[in-house]
XYZ file of C-alpha atoms in Angstrom:
316
model
C -14.093 11.154 28.840
C -14.343 14.441 30.732
C -13.611 17.457 28.556
C -11.032 19.837 29.921
C -12.208 23.378 30.602
C -10.513 25.895 28.291
C -8.079 28.331 29.830
C -9.296 31.934 30.170
C -8.508 34.210 27.257
C -4.964 35.451 27.442
C -4.000 33.019 30.216
C -0.555 31.494 30.121
C 1.350 28.935 32.118
C 0.196 25.590 33.510
C -3.380 24.318 33.693
C -4.994 26.437 36.457
C -7.394 23.698 37.577
C -6.742 21.736 40.770
C -4.355 18.806 40.484
C -7.152 16.410 41.420
C -9.228 17.524 38.406
C -6.291 17.087 36.038
C -5.566 13.665 37.516
C -9.204 12.680 36.998
C -9.046 13.640 33.319
C -5.842 11.660 32.881
C -7.381 8.678 34.626
C -10.399 8.758 32.298
C -8.166 8.825 29.236
C -6.084 5.935 30.548
C -9.228 3.957 31.333
C -10.513 4.501 27.794
C -7.174 3.413 26.310
C -7.342 0.261 28.454
C -10.902 -0.268 27.275
C -9.853 -0.276 23.610
C -6.555 -2.094 24.320
C -4.668 0.454 22.241
C -1.474 -1.616 22.353
C -3.135 -4.288 20.206
C -2.740 -2.032 17.180
C 0.542 -3.924 16.818
C -1.379 -6.862 15.327
C -2.776 -5.145 12.229
C -0.794 -1.902 11.762
C 2.437 -3.571 10.537
C 0.591 -5.182 7.626
C -0.909 -1.867 6.542
C 2.641 -0.496 6.575
C 3.914 -3.432 4.517
C 1.223 -2.801 1.902
C 1.717 0.975 1.845
C 5.520 0.781 1.646
C 5.407 -1.876 -1.055
C 3.062 0.326 -3.097
C 5.460 3.251 -2.612
C 8.377 1.117 -3.742
C 6.553 -0.035 -6.862
C 5.471 3.543 -7.601
C 8.728 5.498 -7.392
C 10.873 3.760 -4.718
C 10.378 6.719 -2.351
C 8.697 6.876 1.069
C 5.848 9.376 1.283
C 5.926 10.247 4.984
C 2.709 12.291 4.932
C 0.769 9.392 3.430
C 2.328 7.006 5.940
C 1.231 9.278 8.803
C -2.323 9.394 7.455
C -2.354 5.601 7.099
C -1.308 5.356 10.760
C -4.038 7.738 11.907
C -6.661 5.970 9.802
C -5.712 2.513 11.088
C -5.515 3.498 14.754
C -8.695 5.555 14.474
C -10.716 2.762 12.885
C -9.394 0.117 15.259
C -10.127 2.319 18.288
C -13.663 2.917 17.055
C -14.144 -0.814 16.457
C -12.901 -1.797 19.911
C -14.992 0.844 21.668
C -18.119 -0.189 19.739
C -17.367 -3.823 20.521
C -17.095 -3.139 24.242
C -20.268 -1.031 24.265
C -22.335 -3.600 22.373
C -20.973 -6.526 24.407
C -21.072 -4.956 27.862
C -23.962 -7.135 29.087
C -22.290 -10.305 27.787
C -19.013 -9.202 29.399
C -20.772 -8.726 32.737
C -21.890 -12.382 32.734
C -18.452 -13.764 31.905
C -16.043 -14.028 34.889
C -13.057 -13.405 32.593
C -14.435 -10.131 31.252
C -16.427 -8.907 34.265
C -13.583 -6.539 35.174
C -13.709 -4.613 31.915
C -14.070 -0.873 32.236
C -17.671 -0.553 31.015
C -18.782 -3.297 33.393
C -17.053 -1.845 36.456
C -17.990 1.738 35.622
C -14.400 2.923 35.180
C -15.597 4.200 31.784
C -19.199 5.292 31.253
C -21.155 4.314 28.148
C -21.385 7.994 27.248
C -17.621 8.442 27.499
C -17.053 5.291 25.446
C -19.339 6.600 22.700
C -17.585 9.964 22.717
C -14.218 8.241 22.377
C -15.561 5.985 19.636
C -16.977 8.895 17.638
C -13.777 10.912 17.988
C -11.815 7.913 16.712
C -14.265 7.494 13.817
C -13.830 11.172 12.924
C -10.042 10.698 12.896
C -10.468 7.740 10.556
C -12.815 9.536 8.159
C -10.716 12.702 8.217
C -7.577 10.737 7.394
C -9.353 8.985 4.516
C -10.533 12.346 3.164
C -6.959 13.650 3.189
C -5.617 10.556 1.433
C -7.637 10.347 -1.785
C -11.260 10.232 -3.011
C -11.322 6.433 -3.329
C -10.274 5.956 0.311
C -13.023 8.297 1.452
C -15.624 6.626 -0.773
C -14.739 3.184 0.561
C -14.441 4.251 4.206
C -18.008 3.181 5.084
C -17.254 -0.278 3.678
C -14.468 -0.598 6.247
C -16.682 0.619 9.106
C -19.604 -1.791 8.580
C -17.902 -5.082 9.591
C -16.413 -3.364 12.640
C -19.939 -2.791 13.946
C -21.389 -6.085 12.686
C -18.686 -8.218 14.343
C -19.848 -7.873 17.988
C -23.384 -8.720 16.907
C -22.083 -11.755 14.999
C -21.845 -13.914 18.105
C -25.605 -13.483 18.455
C -26.560 -14.928 15.051
C -23.709 -17.102 13.722
C -21.278 -19.714 14.986
C -18.571 -18.044 12.902
C -18.159 -14.468 14.198
C -14.394 -14.967 13.816
C -14.881 -14.810 10.040
C -16.468 -11.355 10.366
C -13.487 -10.230 12.439
C -11.143 -11.607 9.796
C -13.008 -9.718 7.064
C -12.756 -6.507 9.073
C -9.011 -6.935 9.604
C -8.381 -7.872 5.967
C -9.201 -4.312 4.997
C -6.084 -2.902 6.668
C -3.514 -3.901 4.024
C -5.958 -3.187 1.210
C -6.563 0.279 2.634
C -2.842 0.863 3.083
C -2.224 0.125 -0.595
C -5.225 2.204 -1.744
C -3.921 5.125 0.313
C -0.777 5.215 -1.813
C -1.982 4.195 -5.256
C -5.611 5.292 -5.244
C -6.394 2.132 -7.198
C -7.315 -1.490 -6.534
C -4.478 -3.985 -6.138
C -4.763 -7.778 -6.244
C -1.432 -8.016 -4.436
C -2.941 -6.045 -1.547
C -6.004 -8.293 -1.652
C -3.760 -11.346 -1.236
C -2.052 -9.756 1.778
C -5.405 -8.653 3.190
C -6.823 -12.173 2.910
C -3.709 -13.520 4.645
C -4.150 -11.046 7.511
C -7.852 -11.837 7.792
C -7.202 -15.573 8.086
C -4.331 -14.997 10.504
C -6.422 -12.872 12.870
C -9.522 -15.032 12.438
C -7.383 -18.050 13.277
C -5.950 -16.690 16.484
C -9.402 -15.419 17.469
C -10.489 -19.064 17.309
C -7.732 -19.856 19.810
C -8.604 -16.904 22.048
C -12.293 -17.857 22.143
C -11.448 -21.304 23.552
C -11.115 -19.875 27.064
C -14.775 -18.789 27.070
C -16.443 -22.049 26.020
C -18.245 -22.703 29.309
C -19.432 -19.104 29.699
C -20.481 -18.824 26.047
C -22.515 -22.013 26.158
C -24.191 -21.005 29.408
C -25.051 -17.552 28.077
C -26.038 -18.544 24.552
C -23.073 -16.756 22.965
C -22.179 -18.350 19.640
C -18.667 -19.203 18.472
C -16.741 -22.036 16.840
C -15.397 -23.366 20.183
C -18.884 -23.226 21.729
C -20.384 -25.071 18.760
C -17.637 -27.522 17.809
C -15.531 -27.750 20.957
C -12.004 -26.636 21.760
C -10.344 -29.358 19.686
C -12.391 -28.389 16.636
C -11.552 -24.712 17.085
C -7.831 -25.414 17.388
C -7.879 -27.513 14.241
C -9.698 -24.656 12.504
C -7.015 -22.230 13.698
C -4.273 -24.505 12.350
C -6.003 -24.624 8.990
C -6.341 -20.833 8.929
C -2.665 -20.357 9.659
C -1.521 -22.881 7.049
C -3.525 -20.986 4.433
C -2.215 -17.692 5.836
C 1.346 -18.833 5.254
C 0.504 -19.976 1.718
C -1.025 -16.585 0.943
C 2.018 -14.771 2.345
C 4.218 -16.859 0.060
C 1.961 -15.915 -2.851
C 2.190 -12.247 -1.876
C 5.985 -12.395 -1.697
C 6.139 -13.966 -5.160
C 3.590 -11.542 -6.629
C 5.499 -8.477 -5.409
C 8.972 -9.778 -6.330
C 10.065 -10.164 -2.722
C 13.767 -10.574 -2.035
C 15.729 -12.711 0.436
C 14.846 -10.723 3.564
C 11.122 -11.105 2.957
C 11.500 -14.849 2.505
C 13.491 -15.068 5.744
C 10.625 -13.226 7.406
C 8.187 -15.833 6.141
C 10.347 -18.579 7.634
C 10.201 -16.732 10.983
C 6.407 -16.499 10.698
C 6.164 -20.220 9.932
C 8.232 -20.970 13.026
C 6.026 -18.715 15.163
C 2.880 -20.441 13.915
C 4.359 -23.860 14.650
C 5.309 -22.769 18.168
C 1.887 -21.213 18.780
C 0.122 -24.452 17.928
C 2.360 -26.557 20.165
C 1.826 -24.530 23.345
C -1.989 -24.546 23.192
C -3.799 -27.892 23.242
C -7.384 -28.966 24.032
C -6.152 -30.233 27.415
C -3.918 -27.285 28.265
C -4.947 -23.662 27.685
C -2.625 -22.292 30.363
C -0.330 -20.675 27.784
C -3.122 -19.247 25.647
C -2.253 -15.645 26.477
C 1.352 -16.267 25.446
C 0.112 -17.603 22.109
C -2.311 -14.730 21.640
C -0.280 -11.726 22.753
C 3.403 -12.659 22.524
C 3.496 -14.927 19.489
C 1.062 -12.966 17.360
C 2.741 -9.700 18.292
C 6.010 -11.263 17.115
C 4.398 -12.326 13.827
C 3.288 -8.802 12.960
C 6.429 -6.974 14.068
C 8.978 -9.455 12.701
C 7.358 -9.704 9.283
C 7.206 -5.919 9.059
C 10.897 -5.604 9.968
C 11.946 -8.195 7.389
C 9.659 -6.719 4.729
C 11.045 -3.228 5.400
C 14.635 -4.473 5.205
C 13.803 -6.201 1.955
C 12.293 -3.068 0.432
C 15.230 -0.909 1.567
C 17.736 -3.351 0.074
C 15.759 -3.301 -3.162
C 15.914 0.490 -3.334
C 13.175 2.040 -1.166
C 14.372 5.276 0.388
C 13.275 8.721 1.578
C 11.601 11.020 -0.919
């Protein structure tokens, strides 16, 4: 991304640079945000909130807004770093795949240098947020970073890179709980495992559209190794276990009626997702990936929040 020139000392008013230069800077930022698909934070961020708010409720039933802000910055920062690193590492693979050949690093809309700058800025935001949270979060921050970098390489050495992605995403709820309590929580681990299996499962579905390209290019994945039908069965298994773990989490944290209603909504979304994508028809895959999984994260967060509020969670 192009750095903006600082205004002269004592200058006031609007940016003195030509409109074309300002528009170029804005375009670079927008291209980077498209590169990292910033809107996909909706998949993992709600579960970090669920964990953090539950920990706050169990602590003193009061919302710590500063901690919640830092959790948000840490999650978005780490996810942005992970996506940028993924795109950088995979840019040659993306160039060979017709579906991904239009990505910003392939077309040149974002340079590799700009992508690295954005990635390192995001990593700094993540580490800075962890440092402001508590010593344990900062000490464990590198543990969260490692799988984010290993994941894009996974498709080069294992048929199960989706499991690495799941492990990376499982850290969100665990980190959200640690941010509040500063201590390990098995309840958070249950939620983290559920999130990891959920995201790993829908990554199995998403990878089905690249079977031909992956096999031709030597890219490894479950669909490339076991076929689309095998991958979809694997995704179903992941989501059945996900639901079981969410039930366990609700029981372990004393969840009330709203949380259980949320789990029913999630079960319905999973059932719908696995009826609209079949080995013979992948035409609605994007609906399953983006719409349904976005609904899962947002709806469960809303129901979990309502449940915590009804049970006594309120402002500090």
